[in-house]
Tab-separated table of C-alpha atoms in Angstrom:
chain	number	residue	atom	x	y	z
A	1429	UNK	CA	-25.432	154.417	136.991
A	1430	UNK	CA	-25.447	151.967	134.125
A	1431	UNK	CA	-27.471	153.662	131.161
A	1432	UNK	CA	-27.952	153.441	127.828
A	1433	UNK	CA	-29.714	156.512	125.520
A	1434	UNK	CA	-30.630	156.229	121.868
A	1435	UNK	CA	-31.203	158.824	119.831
A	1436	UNK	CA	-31.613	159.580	115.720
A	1437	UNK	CA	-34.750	157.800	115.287
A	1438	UNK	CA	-37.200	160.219	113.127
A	1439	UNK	CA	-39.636	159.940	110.028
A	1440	UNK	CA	-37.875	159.140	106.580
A	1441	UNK	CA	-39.227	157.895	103.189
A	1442	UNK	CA	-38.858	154.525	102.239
A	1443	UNK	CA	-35.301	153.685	100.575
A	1444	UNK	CA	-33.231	156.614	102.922
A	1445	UNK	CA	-30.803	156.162	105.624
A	1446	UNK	CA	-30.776	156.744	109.008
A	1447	UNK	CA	-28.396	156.022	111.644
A	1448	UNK	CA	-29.282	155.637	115.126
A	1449	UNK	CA	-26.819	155.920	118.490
A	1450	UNK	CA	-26.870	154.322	121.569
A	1451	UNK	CA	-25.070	155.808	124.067
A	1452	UNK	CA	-23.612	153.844	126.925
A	1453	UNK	CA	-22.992	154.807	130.879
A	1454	UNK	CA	-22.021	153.046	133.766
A	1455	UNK	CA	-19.989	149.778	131.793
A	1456	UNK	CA	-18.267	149.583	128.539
A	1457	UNK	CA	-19.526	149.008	125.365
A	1458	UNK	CA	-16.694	147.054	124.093
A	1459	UNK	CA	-16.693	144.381	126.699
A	1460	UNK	CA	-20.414	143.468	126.244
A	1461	UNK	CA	-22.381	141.710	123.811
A	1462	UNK	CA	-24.756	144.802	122.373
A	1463	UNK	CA	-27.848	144.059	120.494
A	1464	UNK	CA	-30.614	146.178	118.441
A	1465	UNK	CA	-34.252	144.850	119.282
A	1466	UNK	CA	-36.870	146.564	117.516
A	1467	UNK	CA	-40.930	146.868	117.820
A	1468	UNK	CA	-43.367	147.770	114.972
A	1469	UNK	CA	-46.533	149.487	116.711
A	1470	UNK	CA	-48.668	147.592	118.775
A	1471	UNK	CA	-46.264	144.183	118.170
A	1472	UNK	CA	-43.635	142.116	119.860
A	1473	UNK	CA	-40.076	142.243	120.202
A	1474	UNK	CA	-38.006	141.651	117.604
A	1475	UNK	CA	-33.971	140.993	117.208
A	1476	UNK	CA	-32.481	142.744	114.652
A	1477	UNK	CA	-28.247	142.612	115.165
A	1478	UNK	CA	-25.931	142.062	117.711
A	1479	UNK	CA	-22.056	142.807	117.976
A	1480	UNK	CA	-19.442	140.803	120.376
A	1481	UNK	CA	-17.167	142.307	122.595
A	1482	UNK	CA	-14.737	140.855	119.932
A	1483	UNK	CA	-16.322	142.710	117.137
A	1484	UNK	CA	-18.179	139.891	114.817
A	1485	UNK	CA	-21.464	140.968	114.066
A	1486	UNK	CA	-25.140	139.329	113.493
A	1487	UNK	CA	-28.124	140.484	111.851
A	1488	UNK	CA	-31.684	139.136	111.606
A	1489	UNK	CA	-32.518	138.130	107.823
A	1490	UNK	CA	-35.150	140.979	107.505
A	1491	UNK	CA	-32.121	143.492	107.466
A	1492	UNK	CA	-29.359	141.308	106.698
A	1493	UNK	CA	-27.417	143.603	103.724
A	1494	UNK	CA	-29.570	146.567	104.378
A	1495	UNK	CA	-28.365	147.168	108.126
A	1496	UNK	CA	-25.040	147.728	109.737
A	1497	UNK	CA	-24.134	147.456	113.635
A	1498	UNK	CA	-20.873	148.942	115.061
A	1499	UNK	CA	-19.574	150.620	117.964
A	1500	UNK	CA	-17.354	153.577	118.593
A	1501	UNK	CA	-15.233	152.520	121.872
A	1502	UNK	CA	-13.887	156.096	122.499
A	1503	UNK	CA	-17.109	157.623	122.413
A	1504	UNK	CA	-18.853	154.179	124.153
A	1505	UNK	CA	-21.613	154.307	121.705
A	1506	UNK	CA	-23.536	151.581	119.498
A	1507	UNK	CA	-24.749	152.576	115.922
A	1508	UNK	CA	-27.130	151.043	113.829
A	1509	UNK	CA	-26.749	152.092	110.191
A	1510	UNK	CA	-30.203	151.410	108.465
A	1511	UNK	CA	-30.150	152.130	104.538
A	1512	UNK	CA	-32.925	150.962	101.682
A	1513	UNK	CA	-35.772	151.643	104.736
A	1514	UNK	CA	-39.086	150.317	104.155
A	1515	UNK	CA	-42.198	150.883	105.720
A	1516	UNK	CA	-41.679	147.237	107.524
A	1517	UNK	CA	-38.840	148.932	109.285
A	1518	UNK	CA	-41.250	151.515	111.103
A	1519	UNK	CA	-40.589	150.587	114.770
A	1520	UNK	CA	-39.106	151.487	118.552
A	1521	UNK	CA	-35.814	150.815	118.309
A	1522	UNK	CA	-33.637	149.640	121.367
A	1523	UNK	CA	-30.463	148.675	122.498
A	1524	UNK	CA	-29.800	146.380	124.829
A	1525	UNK	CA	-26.493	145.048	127.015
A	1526	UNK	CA	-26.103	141.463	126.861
A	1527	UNK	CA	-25.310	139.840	130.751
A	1528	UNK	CA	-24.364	136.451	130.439
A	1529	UNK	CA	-24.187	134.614	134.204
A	1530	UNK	CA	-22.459	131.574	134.296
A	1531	UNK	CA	-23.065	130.915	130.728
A	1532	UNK	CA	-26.347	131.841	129.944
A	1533	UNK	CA	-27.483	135.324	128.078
A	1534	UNK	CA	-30.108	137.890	128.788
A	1535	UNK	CA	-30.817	141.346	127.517
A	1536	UNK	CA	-30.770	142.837	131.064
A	1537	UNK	CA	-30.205	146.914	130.293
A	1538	UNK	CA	-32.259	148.668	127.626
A	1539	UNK	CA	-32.205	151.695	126.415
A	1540	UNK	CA	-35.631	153.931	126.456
A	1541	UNK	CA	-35.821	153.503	122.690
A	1542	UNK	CA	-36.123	155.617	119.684
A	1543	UNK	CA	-38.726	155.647	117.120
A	1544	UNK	CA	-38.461	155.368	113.212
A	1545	UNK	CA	-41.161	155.938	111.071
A	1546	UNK	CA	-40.834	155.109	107.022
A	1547	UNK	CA	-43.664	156.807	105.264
A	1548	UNK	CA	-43.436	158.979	102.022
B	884	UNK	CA	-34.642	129.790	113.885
B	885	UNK	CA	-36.447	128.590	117.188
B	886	UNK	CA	-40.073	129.558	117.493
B	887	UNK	CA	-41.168	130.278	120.635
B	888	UNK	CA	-45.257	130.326	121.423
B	889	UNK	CA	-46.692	131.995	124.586
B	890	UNK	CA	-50.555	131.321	125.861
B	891	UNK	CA	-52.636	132.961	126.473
B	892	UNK	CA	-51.959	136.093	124.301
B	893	UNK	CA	-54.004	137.554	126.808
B	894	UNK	CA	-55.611	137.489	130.142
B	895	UNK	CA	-57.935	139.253	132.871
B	896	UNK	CA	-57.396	139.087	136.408
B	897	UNK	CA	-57.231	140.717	139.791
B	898	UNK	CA	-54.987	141.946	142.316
B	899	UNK	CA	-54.015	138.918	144.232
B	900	UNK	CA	-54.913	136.545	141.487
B	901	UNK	CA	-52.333	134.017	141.019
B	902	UNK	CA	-51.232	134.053	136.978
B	903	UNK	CA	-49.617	131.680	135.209
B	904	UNK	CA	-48.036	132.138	131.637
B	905	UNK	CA	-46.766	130.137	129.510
B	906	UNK	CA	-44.247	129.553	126.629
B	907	UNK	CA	-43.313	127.115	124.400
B	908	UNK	CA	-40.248	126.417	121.862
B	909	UNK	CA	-39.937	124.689	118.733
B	910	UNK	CA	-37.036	122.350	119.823
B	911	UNK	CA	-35.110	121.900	122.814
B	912	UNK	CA	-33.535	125.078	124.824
B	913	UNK	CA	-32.515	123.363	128.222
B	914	UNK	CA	-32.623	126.400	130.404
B	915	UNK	CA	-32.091	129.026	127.538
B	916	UNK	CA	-35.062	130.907	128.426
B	917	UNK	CA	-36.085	134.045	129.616
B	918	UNK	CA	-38.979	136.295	130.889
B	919	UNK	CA	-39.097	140.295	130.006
B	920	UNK	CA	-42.009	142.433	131.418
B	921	UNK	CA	-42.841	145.979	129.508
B	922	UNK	CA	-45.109	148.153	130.374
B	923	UNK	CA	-46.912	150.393	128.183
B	924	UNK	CA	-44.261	153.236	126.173
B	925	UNK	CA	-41.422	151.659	128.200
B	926	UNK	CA	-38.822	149.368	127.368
B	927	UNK	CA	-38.924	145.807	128.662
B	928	UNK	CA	-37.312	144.567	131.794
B	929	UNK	CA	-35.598	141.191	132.443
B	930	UNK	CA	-37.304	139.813	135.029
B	931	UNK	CA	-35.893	135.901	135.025
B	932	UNK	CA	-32.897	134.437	133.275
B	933	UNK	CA	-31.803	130.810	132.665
B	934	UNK	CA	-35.294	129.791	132.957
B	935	UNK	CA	-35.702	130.243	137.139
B	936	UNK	CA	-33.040	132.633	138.047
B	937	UNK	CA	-34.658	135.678	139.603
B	938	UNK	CA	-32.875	139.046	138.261
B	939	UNK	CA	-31.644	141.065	140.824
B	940	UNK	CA	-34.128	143.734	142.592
B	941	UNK	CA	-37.324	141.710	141.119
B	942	UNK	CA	-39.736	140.719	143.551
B	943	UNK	CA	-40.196	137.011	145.135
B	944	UNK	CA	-43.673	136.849	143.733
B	945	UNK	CA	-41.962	136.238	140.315
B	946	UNK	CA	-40.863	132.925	139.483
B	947	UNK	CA	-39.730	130.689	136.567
B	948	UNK	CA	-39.636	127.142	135.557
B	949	UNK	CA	-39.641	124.650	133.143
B	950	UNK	CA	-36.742	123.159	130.597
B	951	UNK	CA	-36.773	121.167	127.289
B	952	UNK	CA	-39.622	123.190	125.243
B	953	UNK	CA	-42.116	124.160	127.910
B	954	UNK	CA	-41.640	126.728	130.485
B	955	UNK	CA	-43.805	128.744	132.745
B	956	UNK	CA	-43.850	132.734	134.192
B	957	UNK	CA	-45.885	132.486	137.788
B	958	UNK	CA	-46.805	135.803	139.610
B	959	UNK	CA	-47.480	134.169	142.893
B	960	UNK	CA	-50.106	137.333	144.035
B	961	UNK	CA	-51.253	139.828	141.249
B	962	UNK	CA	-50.035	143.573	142.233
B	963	UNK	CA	-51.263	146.707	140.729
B	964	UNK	CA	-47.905	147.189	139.300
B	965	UNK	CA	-47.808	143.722	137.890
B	966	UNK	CA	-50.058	144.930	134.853
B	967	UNK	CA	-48.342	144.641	131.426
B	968	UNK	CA	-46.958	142.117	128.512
B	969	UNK	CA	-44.469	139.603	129.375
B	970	UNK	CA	-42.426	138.307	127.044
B	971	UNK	CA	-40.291	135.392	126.804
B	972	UNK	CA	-37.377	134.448	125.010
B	973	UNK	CA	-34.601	132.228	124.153
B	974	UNK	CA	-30.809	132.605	124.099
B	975	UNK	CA	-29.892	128.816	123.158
B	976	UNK	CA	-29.053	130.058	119.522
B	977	UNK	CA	-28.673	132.757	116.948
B	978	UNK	CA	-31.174	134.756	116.123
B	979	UNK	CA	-32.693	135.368	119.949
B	980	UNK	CA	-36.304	134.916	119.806
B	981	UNK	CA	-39.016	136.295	121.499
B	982	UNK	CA	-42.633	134.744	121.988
B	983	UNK	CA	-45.547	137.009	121.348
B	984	UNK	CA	-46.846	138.149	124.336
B	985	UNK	CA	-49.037	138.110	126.654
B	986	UNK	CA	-50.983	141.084	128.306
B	987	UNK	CA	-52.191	140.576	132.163
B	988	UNK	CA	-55.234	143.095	132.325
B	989	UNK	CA	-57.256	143.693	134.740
């Protein structure tokens, strides 16, 4: 069955670190687009970073410098390195598989998300 | 980055209703577009890609359409199931965006 499971999310005060996994079942990590879409309480989705199956990596401008994407093939798990959190960052975290038929691009497996809260 | 706008953010309506939704981007996305439904404490599910392509296992009732900058979600006959947000978003460039939402209540 393809799956993907996050875990790490928790409650931390603003400026720590947290890192959160994604792990992956079913399909490899490595030969997928893999994003991080987040959503603050009661609010839409929102993008936050996305690696290639080649390895580049992307991050929305609200955690460019602050956030860090990256995969561990031999485990088949996506990270998400947050540092400097804020209480802006307080969301449901997800991953999510990129398909990409004939050339387009959807998010079309999610994880079932992990919450981070940033309050002191 | 592409802005995309979705009306209504809300609506009421019944089982067997027929319920349109809308979504709108800031510049042209051909086909680029595509339709997530979430239900409350889950994650989203894609329901439509490349503006009209039905994902596999979704029911017929769902359709998409549209290209350019306006597009449109249709559930052909309301089901109990079929309560939630929908969201829509684009995949012609970097970074993805999502509309708002819009929540189909009863």
């Amino acid at each position: 069955e393809v799956q993907l499971v996050e875990s790490g999310g928790g409650l931390i005060r603003p400026g720590g670190s947290l890192r959160l996994s994604c792990a992956a079942s079913g399909f490899t990590v490595s030969s997928t687009y893999m994003s991080w879409v987040r959503q603050a309480p009661g609010k839409g989705l929102d993008w936050v970073s996305v690696i290639y199956s080649g390895g580049s990596t992307y991050y929305a401008d609200s955690v460019k410098g602050r956030f860090t994407i990256s995969r561990d093939n031999s485990k088949n798990t996506l990270y998400l390195q947050m540092n400097s959190l804020r209480a802006e960052d307080t969301a449901v975290y997800y991953c999510a598989r990129h398909e990409q038929p004939n050339g387009y691009d959807a998010f079309d497996i999610w994880g079932q998300g992990t919450m981070v809260t940033v309050s002191s | 980055d592409i802005q995309m706008t979705q009306s209504p953010s809300s609506l009421s309506a019944s089982v067997g209703d027929r319920v349109t939704i809308t979504c709108r981007a800031s510049q042209r996305i051909s086909t680029y577009l595509n339709w997530y439904q979430q239900k409350p404490g889950k994650a989203p599910k894609l329901l439509i890609y490349a503006a009209s392509s039905l994902q596999s296992g979704v029911p017929s009732r769902f359709s998409g359409s549209g290209s350019g900058t306006d597009f449109t979600l249709t559930i052909s006959s309301l089901q109990p199931e079929d309560f939630a947000a929908y969201y829509c978003q684009q995949s012609y460039s970097s970074p993805r965006t999502f509309g708002q939402g819009t929540k189909v209540e009863i």
